């Protein structure tokens, strides 16, 4: 049973990854689900989640793009439908219909392309396909979210009557308005609406002369809003009909709610399905950003992350347009524990976090940024001790907290555990803390756990060198500048470069020598030896990289030369065949020419036919009987050869043409424009004379009008006439 604590998730910044995925979701429910992703407890469910994400990622690059899965949440509607005799508003039904339609489209799509997306299809078949929900709602509600007139016979009659009464209201109102307007009783605006009823805008002094019901007045009191008596009775009738309409709509909505209520479990399933697809799509978008892949998940105890990137660092550096350095890390039965040492700011902690976070992401169904030939197996636990974990609430120091953590590690650590400890043993006396850390490391080793630790302690480096299935590692540094190269090198401990870094940062050489005398000579020699070894390794790494690049270039050049040789050989063979064929045709042509000349002189037909037959018999004796297919192939080959020859000729002509010197164009100096010169615009035809020149602008007189134009835009035509 997989069990990973909240502390581990926080230590490895897993919530930051989830926030990025959540931001890519289209729906609110999807966003919330993405934030709640945790490692899977069962391998079967994990593999389905990983393969679903991998399939969705593949859909971005093929012609079978997954249809839209967006939807408006119906959580409120689901709660209401669960209450007996409750009914939904008309807008809610439109949301339910839209949700059902989107689901049906996806279900049909995954069924059609189940060969492309087998794992997404296996999720889709858990949902029932039905058109009943959509058809029931479409019978009552139109696409704009309004109740249809024919939703019921009674509603159809009520609305028909309402339209007739509205017509009478408008007709009677129009007559009254014309009458009172002719008498001068109305204001300029003539009419208005009060409480959704049409009223006359009557001047206050004439309000007693207009028969009807006063429904209000203007702010200044100068206008009284009166509903005329003629339309009053129709308005009352319309109000009654509107009430009846409202009652009938309520009855229809109750009936529709009762029709949809049996589908409540299916609607819950629909929303769950679409939000799951939303999360899968968001994980696929995230994988595309970080170039995530699905490595092989094996049952063998081996973790091999080749060219692994820390995803958070990768995205941050991409935004800043900075380089992110990949790491290649391997843990197996022969190398269960890696002890990384070396100076600070070299990338030790990032390397440790990269392994932990990628394993955590993978076990949570998220694709990871590694080389596709990477592989790993599943851990039951990932234990972490990273950063300054001082507990203020429990009044614990850093070291006390770390001891509590180590106690937890000792209880849980086994062969299916991966532990990650940063700055192992710090927080106490170096000798005493180092000794205790050494005992912990031995215990984790004997329990066959996989782990990575970072440390500056020499005794832990020595222990890693002595244990058969543990190994030292260091982060490479440039031997001259002492700048980090951000590359993990396995097999050798790293020097802390304590005195070298101090010297680089300007600490006087005399003080550094005094410090060296304060400590044991053995430690200085040990650290110096490691530093020298690390420098040598750094040089070898650079040389190895250069040799690899040169070897790669040589291989590429060799492949190119092989390809060129094959092509040349093929062309020579083709040209030889063509030459032989042409020579043969020339020889036969010469014979025919001789025979035709003899015939011209002798006019002997028998001799002519005999000679022709002789030529044909000789040629037939030479050639084998070719099949029709071989003849066609031969002709096609000859055509290709002739085509290639013509292309080569054209290429040679083009090269010769390019090599010819282009004629030198001698540009004439641009004349200096003066007052009186006749000019025209470069892009115009009209010619005018310059009246005035001020700075870089000239006033040009075109006869009918003048215009100010930049001197750069003018073209000289002729000099001023004297």
CSV table of N, CA and C in Angstrom, one decimal, residues 7 135 157 241 430 451 454-455 470 516 534 599:
chain,number,residue,atom,x,y,z
A,7,UNK,N,4.1,16.1,4.4
A,7,UNK,CA,5.4,16.7,4.6
A,7,UNK,C,6.3,16.5,3.3
A,135,UNK,N,-33.6,15.6,-25.4
A,135,UNK,CA,-34.9,15.7,-26.1
A,135,UNK,C,-36.0,16.2,-25.2
A,157,UNK,N,-52.3,28.7,-25.7
A,157,UNK,CA,-53.6,29.5,-25.7
A,157,UNK,C,-53.4,30.8,-25.0
A,241,UNK,N,-53.6,37.6,-17.6
A,241,UNK,CA,-53.1,36.6,-18.5
A,241,UNK,C,-51.6,36.3,-18.1
A,430,UNK,N,30.0,18.7,14.7
A,430,UNK,CA,30.4,17.9,13.5
A,430,UNK,C,30.9,16.5,13.7
A,451,UNK,N,18.2,5.5,-1.7
A,451,UNK,CA,18.3,6.9,-1.2
A,451,UNK,C,19.3,7.8,-1.8
A,454,UNK,N,22.8,14.5,0.6
A,454,UNK,CA,23.8,15.5,0.4
A,454,UNK,C,24.5,15.8,1.7
A,455,UNK,N,25.8,15.9,1.6
A,455,UNK,CA,26.6,16.2,2.9
A,455,UNK,C,27.9,16.8,2.6
A,470,UNK,N,26.8,1.2,-2.1
A,470,UNK,CA,26.6,2.7,-2.0
A,470,UNK,C,27.7,3.4,-2.9
A,516,UNK,N,44.3,26.6,8.0
A,516,UNK,CA,44.8,25.2,7.7
A,516,UNK,C,45.5,24.6,8.9
A,534,UNK,N,38.9,15.8,-8.3
A,534,UNK,CA,37.7,16.4,-8.9
A,534,UNK,C,38.1,17.3,-10.1
A,599,UNK,N,20.0,1.1,-101.9
A,599,UNK,CA,18.6,1.0,-102.6
A,599,UNK,C,18.4,2.1,-103.5
